[in-house]
């Protein structure tokens, strides 16, 4: 694939036969790197990151998680974290090679459990983007409140873009509001978010249940691979002390903060995010 070429589309089969749609950049012979977006996002969260990493010599695979984008929805409406982890395991097995996993929020939690719990996915390294073993409940509440808002959708794409800008006031307004169209789908004469609304019923109340923090720390320790925690410098989901505690308790983990980025690090400061992860990627054996 030539530099600057649009991504190829590929489909993977997740747990239980769920079909996952992915964008792929880079040469087939290059080492694989999988980008896993956060809850309520789609693979297009990585549209600027994927080509940049492919230009650095990686074969980049960015799937829509189940229930998101153009991937299939769970037939029973269940979106347990373990199901997302099983999908990651299935995708890694289908690749047939040991990839680097870069996961934001939900994608990071899924990657961590996929690699650190049996049957562990064979991976080379993990990058966790603004996710650790314990979230700040205030930040989680803000996310779920935004996702619950406007269940009837939007009259047009510009209205959706304005809602996102109000939710993320620290982020410069996009030059082209039409870019948000990839995160929307038509529902009658309205535009609604491109994810299964039943997903929130599985998410709420399960972000920090009893025992989850230790479970995630145990999984991180058992991965046995290098881990980089990339925290948004102004994140309201991962506090600095929690990120520090994660690295203290996981010997092979280290941390870097991205200045002026919130929870959505990649969307907020994409160039700084890439600068933060490249030294880590270059050091992977």
CSV table of N, CA, C and O in Angstrom, one decimal, residues 152-262:
chain,number,residue,atom,x,y,z
A,152,UNK,N,-33.0,10.8,20.9
A,152,UNK,CA,-33.7,11.0,19.6
A,152,UNK,C,-32.8,11.4,18.5
A,152,UNK,O,-33.3,11.6,17.4
A,153,UNK,N,-31.5,11.7,18.8
A,153,UNK,CA,-30.6,12.0,17.7
A,153,UNK,C,-30.6,13.5,17.4
A,153,UNK,O,-31.0,14.4,18.2
A,154,UNK,N,-30.1,13.8,16.2
A,154,UNK,CA,-29.9,15.1,15.7
A,154,UNK,C,-30.5,15.4,14.4
A,154,UNK,O,-30.7,14.4,13.6
A,155,UNK,N,-30.9,16.6,14.1
A,155,UNK,CA,-31.5,17.0,12.8
A,155,UNK,C,-30.5,16.9,11.7
A,155,UNK,O,-30.9,16.5,10.6
A,156,UNK,N,-29.2,17.2,12.0
A,156,UNK,CA,-28.2,17.2,10.9
A,156,UNK,C,-26.9,17.0,11.6
A,156,UNK,O,-26.7,17.0,12.8
A,157,UNK,N,-25.8,16.8,10.7
A,157,UNK,CA,-24.5,16.5,11.2
A,157,UNK,C,-23.9,17.7,12.0
A,157,UNK,O,-23.2,17.5,13.0
A,158,UNK,N,-24.2,18.9,11.5
A,158,UNK,CA,-23.7,20.1,12.2
A,158,UNK,C,-24.2,20.2,13.7
A,158,UNK,O,-23.5,20.6,14.6
A,159,UNK,N,-25.4,19.8,13.9
A,159,UNK,CA,-26.0,19.8,15.3
A,159,UNK,C,-25.2,18.8,16.2
A,159,UNK,O,-25.0,19.1,17.3
A,160,UNK,N,-24.9,17.6,15.6
A,160,UNK,CA,-24.1,16.6,16.3
A,160,UNK,C,-22.7,17.2,16.7
A,160,UNK,O,-22.2,17.0,17.8
A,161,UNK,N,-22.1,17.8,15.7
A,161,UNK,CA,-20.8,18.4,15.9
A,161,UNK,C,-20.8,19.4,17.0
A,161,UNK,O,-19.9,19.5,17.8
A,162,UNK,N,-21.8,20.2,17.0
A,162,UNK,CA,-22.0,21.3,18.1
A,162,UNK,C,-22.1,20.6,19.4
A,162,UNK,O,-21.5,21.1,20.4
A,163,UNK,N,-22.8,19.5,19.5
A,163,UNK,CA,-22.9,18.8,20.8
A,163,UNK,C,-21.6,18.3,21.3
A,163,UNK,O,-21.3,18.4,22.5
A,164,UNK,N,-20.8,17.8,20.4
A,164,UNK,CA,-19.5,17.3,20.8
A,164,UNK,C,-18.6,18.4,21.2
A,164,UNK,O,-17.8,18.3,22.2
A,165,UNK,N,-18.6,19.5,20.5
A,165,UNK,CA,-17.8,20.7,20.9
A,165,UNK,C,-18.2,21.2,22.3
A,165,UNK,O,-17.3,21.6,23.0
A,166,UNK,N,-19.5,21.2,22.6
A,166,UNK,CA,-19.9,21.6,23.9
A,166,UNK,C,-19.4,20.7,25.0
A,166,UNK,O,-19.1,21.1,26.1
A,167,UNK,N,-19.3,19.4,24.7
A,167,UNK,CA,-18.9,18.3,25.6
A,167,UNK,C,-17.4,18.4,25.8
A,167,UNK,O,-16.9,18.1,26.9
A,168,UNK,N,-16.7,18.8,24.8
A,168,UNK,CA,-15.2,18.9,24.8
A,168,UNK,C,-14.7,20.3,24.5
A,168,UNK,O,-14.1,20.6,23.5
A,169,UNK,N,-15.0,21.2,25.5
A,169,UNK,CA,-14.7,22.6,25.2
A,169,UNK,C,-13.2,22.9,25.1
A,169,UNK,O,-12.8,23.9,24.6
A,170,UNK,N,-12.3,22.0,25.6
A,170,UNK,CA,-10.9,22.2,25.6
A,170,UNK,C,-10.3,21.9,24.2
A,170,UNK,O,-9.2,22.2,23.9
A,171,UNK,N,-11.1,21.2,23.3
A,171,UNK,CA,-10.6,20.8,22.0
A,171,UNK,C,-11.0,21.8,21.0
A,171,UNK,O,-12.1,22.3,20.9
A,172,UNK,N,-10.1,22.2,20.1
A,172,UNK,CA,-10.4,23.2,19.0
A,172,UNK,C,-11.6,22.6,18.2
A,172,UNK,O,-11.6,21.4,17.9
A,173,UNK,N,-12.5,23.5,17.8
A,173,UNK,CA,-13.6,23.1,16.9
A,173,UNK,C,-13.0,22.6,15.6
A,173,UNK,O,-12.1,23.1,15.0
A,174,UNK,N,-13.6,21.5,15.1
A,174,UNK,CA,-13.0,20.9,13.8
A,174,UNK,C,-13.3,21.9,12.7
A,174,UNK,O,-14.3,22.6,12.6
A,175,UNK,N,-12.3,21.9,11.7
A,175,UNK,CA,-12.4,22.7,10.5
A,175,UNK,C,-13.6,22.2,9.7
A,175,UNK,O,-14.2,23.0,9.0
A,176,UNK,N,-13.8,20.9,9.7
A,176,UNK,CA,-14.8,20.3,8.9
A,176,UNK,C,-15.8,19.5,9.7
A,176,UNK,O,-15.5,18.3,10.1
A,177,UNK,N,-16.9,20.1,10.1
A,177,UNK,CA,-17.9,19.3,11.0
A,177,UNK,C,-18.3,18.0,10.4
A,177,UNK,O,-18.8,17.1,11.1
A,178,UNK,N,-18.2,17.9,9.0
A,178,UNK,CA,-18.7,16.7,8.3
A,178,UNK,C,-17.9,15.5,8.7
A,178,UNK,O,-18.3,14.3,8.5
A,179,UNK,N,-16.7,15.6,9.3
A,179,UNK,CA,-15.9,14.5,9.7
A,179,UNK,C,-16.6,13.6,10.8
A,179,UNK,O,-16.4,12.4,10.9
A,180,UNK,N,-17.5,14.2,11.5
A,180,UNK,CA,-18.2,13.5,12.5
A,180,UNK,C,-19.3,12.5,11.9
A,180,UNK,O,-19.8,11.7,12.6
A,181,UNK,N,-19.5,12.6,10.6
A,181,UNK,CA,-20.5,11.8,10.0
A,181,UNK,C,-20.2,10.3,10.2
A,181,UNK,O,-21.1,9.5,10.3
A,182,UNK,N,-18.9,10.0,10.2
A,182,UNK,CA,-18.5,8.6,10.4
A,182,UNK,C,-19.0,8.0,11.7
A,182,UNK,O,-19.0,6.8,11.9
A,183,UNK,N,-19.3,8.8,12.7
A,183,UNK,CA,-19.7,8.4,14.0
A,183,UNK,C,-21.3,8.4,14.1
A,183,UNK,O,-21.8,8.2,15.2
A,184,UNK,N,-22.0,8.6,13.0
A,184,UNK,CA,-23.4,8.7,13.0
A,184,UNK,C,-24.0,7.8,12.0
A,184,UNK,O,-23.3,7.3,11.1
A,185,UNK,N,-25.3,7.4,12.2
A,185,UNK,CA,-26.0,6.7,11.2
A,185,UNK,C,-27.4,7.2,11.1
A,185,UNK,O,-27.9,7.9,12.1
A,186,UNK,N,-28.1,7.0,10.0
A,186,UNK,CA,-29.4,7.5,9.8
A,186,UNK,C,-30.4,6.6,10.5
A,186,UNK,O,-30.3,5.4,10.5
A,187,UNK,N,-31.4,7.3,11.2
A,187,UNK,CA,-32.5,6.6,11.8
A,187,UNK,C,-33.7,7.4,11.5
A,187,UNK,O,-34.0,8.4,12.1
A,188,UNK,N,-34.4,6.9,10.4
A,188,UNK,CA,-35.6,7.7,9.9
A,188,UNK,C,-35.0,9.0,9.4
A,188,UNK,O,-34.1,9.0,8.5
A,189,UNK,N,-35.5,10.2,9.8
A,189,UNK,CA,-35.1,11.5,9.4
A,189,UNK,C,-34.1,12.1,10.3
A,189,UNK,O,-33.8,13.3,10.2
A,190,UNK,N,-33.5,11.3,11.2
A,190,UNK,CA,-32.6,11.8,12.2
A,190,UNK,C,-31.2,11.2,12.1
A,190,UNK,O,-31.1,10.1,11.4
A,191,UNK,N,-30.2,11.8,12.7
A,191,UNK,CA,-28.9,11.2,12.8
A,191,UNK,C,-28.7,10.8,14.2
A,191,UNK,O,-28.8,11.6,15.2
A,192,UNK,N,-28.3,9.5,14.5
A,192,UNK,CA,-28.0,9.0,15.8
A,192,UNK,C,-26.6,8.5,15.9
A,192,UNK,O,-26.0,8.2,14.8
A,193,UNK,N,-26.1,8.3,17.1
A,193,UNK,CA,-24.7,7.8,17.2
A,193,UNK,C,-24.7,6.4,16.7
A,193,UNK,O,-25.6,5.6,16.8
A,194,UNK,N,-23.5,6.0,16.1
A,194,UNK,CA,-23.3,4.8,15.5
A,194,UNK,C,-22.9,3.7,16.4
A,194,UNK,O,-21.8,3.0,16.3
A,195,UNK,N,-23.7,3.5,17.5
A,195,UNK,CA,-23.4,2.4,18.4
A,195,UNK,C,-24.8,1.9,19.0
A,195,UNK,O,-25.8,2.6,18.9
A,196,UNK,N,-24.8,0.7,19.4
A,196,UNK,CA,-26.0,0.1,20.0
A,196,UNK,C,-26.4,0.7,21.3
A,196,UNK,O,-25.6,0.7,22.3
A,197,UNK,N,-27.5,1.4,21.4
A,197,UNK,CA,-27.9,2.1,22.6
A,197,UNK,C,-28.1,1.2,23.8
A,197,UNK,O,-28.0,1.6,25.0
A,198,UNK,N,-28.3,-0.1,23.6
A,198,UNK,CA,-28.4,-1.1,24.7
A,198,UNK,C,-27.0,-1.3,25.4
A,198,UNK,O,-27.0,-1.8,26.5
A,199,UNK,N,-26.0,-0.9,24.8
A,199,UNK,CA,-24.6,-1.0,25.3
A,199,UNK,C,-24.5,-0.3,26.7
A,199,UNK,O,-23.8,-0.8,27.6
A,200,UNK,N,-25.1,0.8,26.8
A,200,UNK,CA,-25.0,1.6,28.1
A,200,UNK,C,-25.6,0.8,29.3
A,200,UNK,O,-25.1,1.0,30.4
A,201,UNK,N,-26.6,0.0,29.0
A,201,UNK,CA,-27.1,-0.8,30.1
A,201,UNK,C,-26.1,-1.8,30.7
A,201,UNK,O,-26.1,-2.1,31.9
A,202,UNK,N,-25.2,-2.2,29.8
A,202,UNK,CA,-24.1,-3.1,30.3
A,202,UNK,C,-23.0,-2.3,30.9
A,202,UNK,O,-22.3,-2.8,31.8
A,203,UNK,N,-22.8,-1.1,30.5
A,203,UNK,CA,-21.6,-0.3,30.9
A,203,UNK,C,-21.9,0.3,32.3
A,203,UNK,O,-21.1,0.2,33.2
A,204,UNK,N,-23.1,0.9,32.5
A,204,UNK,CA,-23.3,1.6,33.7
A,204,UNK,C,-23.4,0.7,34.9
A,204,UNK,O,-24.0,-0.4,34.9
A,205,UNK,N,-22.7,1.1,36.0
A,205,UNK,CA,-22.7,0.3,37.2
A,205,UNK,C,-21.6,-0.8,37.2
A,205,UNK,O,-21.4,-1.5,38.2
A,206,UNK,N,-20.9,-0.9,36.0
A,206,UNK,CA,-19.9,-1.9,35.9
A,206,UNK,C,-18.5,-1.4,35.7
A,206,UNK,O,-17.5,-2.1,35.4
A,207,UNK,N,-18.3,0.0,35.8
A,207,UNK,CA,-17.0,0.6,35.5
A,207,UNK,C,-16.0,0.3,36.6
A,207,UNK,O,-14.8,0.2,36.3
A,208,UNK,N,-16.4,0.2,37.8
A,208,UNK,CA,-15.5,-0.1,38.9
A,208,UNK,C,-16.2,-1.0,40.0
A,208,UNK,O,-16.3,-0.6,41.1
A,209,UNK,N,-16.6,-2.2,39.6
A,209,UNK,CA,-17.3,-3.0,40.5
A,209,UNK,C,-16.3,-3.6,41.5
A,209,UNK,O,-15.1,-3.6,41.2
A,210,UNK,N,-16.8,-4.2,42.6
A,210,UNK,CA,-15.8,-4.8,43.6
A,210,UNK,C,-15.0,-5.8,42.9
A,210,UNK,O,-15.4,-6.7,42.2
A,211,UNK,N,-13.7,-5.7,43.2
A,211,UNK,CA,-12.7,-6.7,42.7
A,211,UNK,C,-12.2,-6.4,41.3
A,211,UNK,O,-11.2,-7.0,40.9
A,212,UNK,N,-12.8,-5.5,40.6
A,212,UNK,CA,-12.3,-5.2,39.2
A,212,UNK,C,-10.9,-4.6,39.2
A,212,UNK,O,-10.1,-5.0,38.3
A,213,UNK,N,-10.6,-3.7,40.1
A,213,UNK,CA,-9.3,-3.1,40.1
A,213,UNK,C,-8.2,-4.1,40.3
A,213,UNK,O,-7.2,-4.1,39.6
A,214,UNK,N,-8.3,-5.1,41.2
A,214,UNK,CA,-7.3,-6.1,41.4
A,214,UNK,C,-7.3,-7.1,40.3
A,214,UNK,O,-6.2,-7.6,39.9
A,215,UNK,N,-8.5,-7.3,39.7
A,215,UNK,CA,-8.5,-8.2,38.5
A,215,UNK,C,-7.7,-7.6,37.3
A,215,UNK,O,-6.9,-8.3,36.7
A,216,UNK,N,-7.8,-6.3,37.1
A,216,UNK,CA,-7.1,-5.6,36.1
A,216,UNK,C,-5.6,-5.6,36.4
A,216,UNK,O,-4.7,-5.8,35.5
A,217,UNK,N,-5.2,-5.3,37.6
A,217,UNK,CA,-3.8,-5.3,38.0
A,217,UNK,C,-3.2,-6.7,37.8
A,217,UNK,O,-2.1,-6.8,37.3
A,218,UNK,N,-3.9,-7.7,38.2
A,218,UNK,CA,-3.4,-9.1,38.1
A,218,UNK,C,-3.2,-9.4,36.6
A,218,UNK,O,-2.2,-10.0,36.2
A,219,UNK,N,-4.2,-9.0,35.8
A,219,UNK,CA,-4.0,-9.2,34.3
A,219,UNK,C,-2.8,-8.5,33.8
A,219,UNK,O,-2.1,-9.1,33.0
A,220,UNK,N,-2.6,-7.3,34.2
A,220,UNK,CA,-1.5,-6.5,33.7
A,220,UNK,C,-0.2,-7.2,34.1
A,220,UNK,O,0.8,-7.3,33.3
A,221,UNK,N,-0.1,-7.7,35.3
A,221,UNK,CA,1.2,-8.3,35.8
A,221,UNK,C,1.4,-9.6,35.0
A,221,UNK,O,2.5,-10.0,34.7
A,222,UNK,N,0.3,-10.3,34.7
A,222,UNK,CA,0.5,-11.6,34.0
A,222,UNK,C,0.8,-11.5,32.5
A,222,UNK,O,1.1,-12.5,31.9
A,223,UNK,N,0.6,-10.3,31.9
A,223,UNK,CA,0.8,-10.2,30.5
A,223,UNK,C,2.3,-10.6,30.2
A,223,UNK,O,2.6,-11.2,29.1
A,224,UNK,N,3.2,-10.1,31.0
A,224,UNK,CA,4.6,-10.4,30.8
A,224,UNK,C,5.2,-9.6,29.6
A,224,UNK,O,6.3,-9.9,29.2
A,225,UNK,N,4.5,-8.6,29.1
A,225,UNK,CA,5.0,-7.8,28.0
A,225,UNK,C,5.1,-6.3,28.4
A,225,UNK,O,4.5,-5.9,29.4
A,226,UNK,N,5.9,-5.5,27.7
A,226,UNK,CA,6.0,-4.1,28.1
A,226,UNK,C,4.6,-3.4,27.9
A,226,UNK,O,3.8,-3.7,27.0
A,227,UNK,N,4.3,-2.6,28.9
A,227,UNK,CA,3.1,-1.8,28.9
A,227,UNK,C,3.4,-0.3,29.1
A,227,UNK,O,4.2,0.1,29.9
A,228,UNK,N,2.8,0.5,28.2
A,228,UNK,CA,2.9,1.9,28.3
A,228,UNK,C,1.5,2.5,28.6
A,228,UNK,O,0.5,2.2,27.9
A,229,UNK,N,1.4,3.2,29.7
A,229,UNK,CA,0.1,3.9,30.0
A,229,UNK,C,0.2,5.3,29.6
A,229,UNK,O,1.1,6.1,30.1
A,230,UNK,N,-0.6,5.7,28.6
A,230,UNK,CA,-0.6,7.1,28.1
A,230,UNK,C,-1.8,7.8,28.7
A,230,UNK,O,-2.9,7.5,28.4
A,231,UNK,N,-1.5,8.7,29.6
A,231,UNK,CA,-2.6,9.5,30.3
A,231,UNK,C,-2.7,10.9,29.7
A,231,UNK,O,-1.8,11.5,29.4
A,232,UNK,N,-4.0,11.3,29.6
A,232,UNK,CA,-4.3,12.6,29.2
A,232,UNK,C,-3.9,13.6,30.3
A,232,UNK,O,-4.3,13.3,31.5
A,233,UNK,N,-3.1,14.6,30.1
A,233,UNK,CA,-2.6,15.4,31.1
A,233,UNK,C,-3.7,16.1,31.9
A,233,UNK,O,-3.5,16.5,33.1
A,234,UNK,N,-4.9,16.4,31.3
A,234,UNK,CA,-6.0,17.0,32.0
A,234,UNK,C,-7.2,16.0,32.1
A,234,UNK,O,-8.3,16.4,32.2
A,235,UNK,N,-6.9,14.7,32.1
A,235,UNK,CA,-8.0,13.7,32.1
A,235,UNK,C,-8.8,13.8,33.4
A,235,UNK,O,-8.2,13.9,34.5
A,236,UNK,N,-10.1,13.6,33.2
A,236,UNK,CA,-10.9,13.5,34.4
A,236,UNK,C,-11.4,12.1,34.7
A,236,UNK,O,-12.2,11.8,35.5
A,237,UNK,N,-10.8,11.1,34.0
A,237,UNK,CA,-11.1,9.7,34.1
A,237,UNK,C,-9.9,9.0,34.8
A,237,UNK,O,-10.2,8.1,35.7
A,238,UNK,N,-8.7,9.3,34.4
A,238,UNK,CA,-7.5,8.6,35.1
A,238,UNK,C,-6.8,9.7,35.8
A,238,UNK,O,-6.1,10.5,35.2
A,239,UNK,N,-6.8,9.7,37.1
A,239,UNK,CA,-6.1,10.7,37.9
A,239,UNK,C,-4.6,10.3,37.9
A,239,UNK,O,-4.2,9.1,37.7
A,240,UNK,N,-3.8,11.3,38.2
A,240,UNK,CA,-2.3,11.1,38.2
A,240,UNK,C,-1.9,10.1,39.2
A,240,UNK,O,-1.0,9.2,39.0
A,241,UNK,N,-2.5,10.1,40.4
A,241,UNK,CA,-2.1,9.2,41.5
A,241,UNK,C,-2.5,7.7,41.1
A,241,UNK,O,-1.8,6.8,41.5
A,242,UNK,N,-3.6,7.6,40.4
A,242,UNK,CA,-4.0,6.2,40.0
A,242,UNK,C,-3.0,5.7,38.9
A,242,UNK,O,-2.6,4.5,38.9
A,243,UNK,N,-2.7,6.5,38.0
A,243,UNK,CA,-1.7,6.1,37.0
A,243,UNK,C,-0.4,5.7,37.6
A,243,UNK,O,0.3,4.7,37.2
A,244,UNK,N,0.0,6.5,38.6
A,244,UNK,CA,1.3,6.2,39.3
A,244,UNK,C,1.2,4.9,40.1
A,244,UNK,O,2.1,4.1,40.1
A,245,UNK,N,0.0,4.7,40.7
A,245,UNK,CA,-0.2,3.4,41.5
A,245,UNK,C,-0.2,2.2,40.5
A,245,UNK,O,0.4,1.2,40.8
A,246,UNK,N,-0.7,2.4,39.3
A,246,UNK,CA,-0.7,1.3,38.4
A,246,UNK,C,0.7,0.9,38.0
A,246,UNK,O,1.1,-0.3,38.0
A,247,UNK,N,1.5,1.9,37.7
A,247,UNK,CA,2.9,1.6,37.4
A,247,UNK,C,3.7,1.0,38.5
A,247,UNK,O,4.6,0.2,38.3
A,248,UNK,N,3.4,1.5,39.7
A,248,UNK,CA,4.1,0.9,40.9
A,248,UNK,C,3.8,-0.5,41.1
A,248,UNK,O,4.7,-1.3,41.5
A,249,UNK,N,2.6,-1.0,40.8
A,249,UNK,CA,2.2,-2.3,41.0
A,249,UNK,C,2.3,-3.3,39.8
A,249,UNK,O,2.1,-4.5,40.0
A,250,UNK,N,2.7,-2.7,38.7
A,250,UNK,CA,3.0,-3.5,37.5
A,250,UNK,C,4.4,-3.2,37.1
A,250,UNK,O,4.7,-2.2,36.4
A,251,UNK,N,5.4,-4.0,37.4
A,251,UNK,CA,6.8,-3.7,37.2
A,251,UNK,C,7.2,-3.4,35.8
A,251,UNK,O,8.1,-2.6,35.6
A,252,UNK,N,6.5,-4.0,34.8
A,252,UNK,CA,6.9,-3.8,33.4
A,252,UNK,C,6.1,-2.7,32.8
A,252,UNK,O,6.0,-2.6,31.5
A,253,UNK,N,5.4,-1.9,33.5
A,253,UNK,CA,4.6,-0.8,33.0
A,253,UNK,C,5.3,0.6,33.3
A,253,UNK,O,5.9,0.8,34.3
A,254,UNK,N,5.2,1.5,32.3
A,254,UNK,CA,5.6,2.8,32.6
A,254,UNK,C,4.6,3.8,32.0
A,254,UNK,O,3.7,3.4,31.3
A,255,UNK,N,4.8,5.1,32.3
A,255,UNK,CA,3.7,6.0,32.1
A,255,UNK,C,4.3,7.3,31.4
A,255,UNK,O,5.4,7.7,31.6
A,256,UNK,N,3.4,7.9,30.5
A,256,UNK,CA,3.7,9.1,30.0
A,256,UNK,C,2.4,9.9,29.9
A,256,UNK,O,1.4,9.4,29.7
A,257,UNK,N,2.5,11.2,30.2
A,257,UNK,CA,1.3,12.1,30.1
A,257,UNK,C,1.4,12.9,28.8
A,257,UNK,O,2.5,13.4,28.4
A,258,UNK,N,0.2,13.1,28.2
A,258,UNK,CA,0.2,14.0,27.0
A,258,UNK,C,-0.5,15.3,27.5
A,258,UNK,O,-1.6,15.4,27.9
A,259,UNK,N,0.3,16.4,27.4
A,259,UNK,CA,-0.1,17.7,27.9
A,259,UNK,C,-1.4,18.2,27.1
A,259,UNK,O,-1.5,18.0,25.9
A,260,UNK,N,-2.3,18.8,27.9
A,260,UNK,CA,-3.5,19.5,27.4
A,260,UNK,C,-4.4,18.5,26.7
A,260,UNK,O,-5.3,18.9,25.9
A,261,UNK,N,-4.3,17.2,27.0
A,261,UNK,CA,-5.3,16.2,26.4
A,261,UNK,C,-6.2,15.7,27.6
A,261,UNK,O,-5.7,15.5,28.7
A,262,UNK,N,-7.4,15.5,27.3
A,262,UNK,CA,-8.4,15.0,28.2
A,262,UNK,C,-8.4,13.5,28.0
A,262,UNK,O,-7.4,12.8,27.6
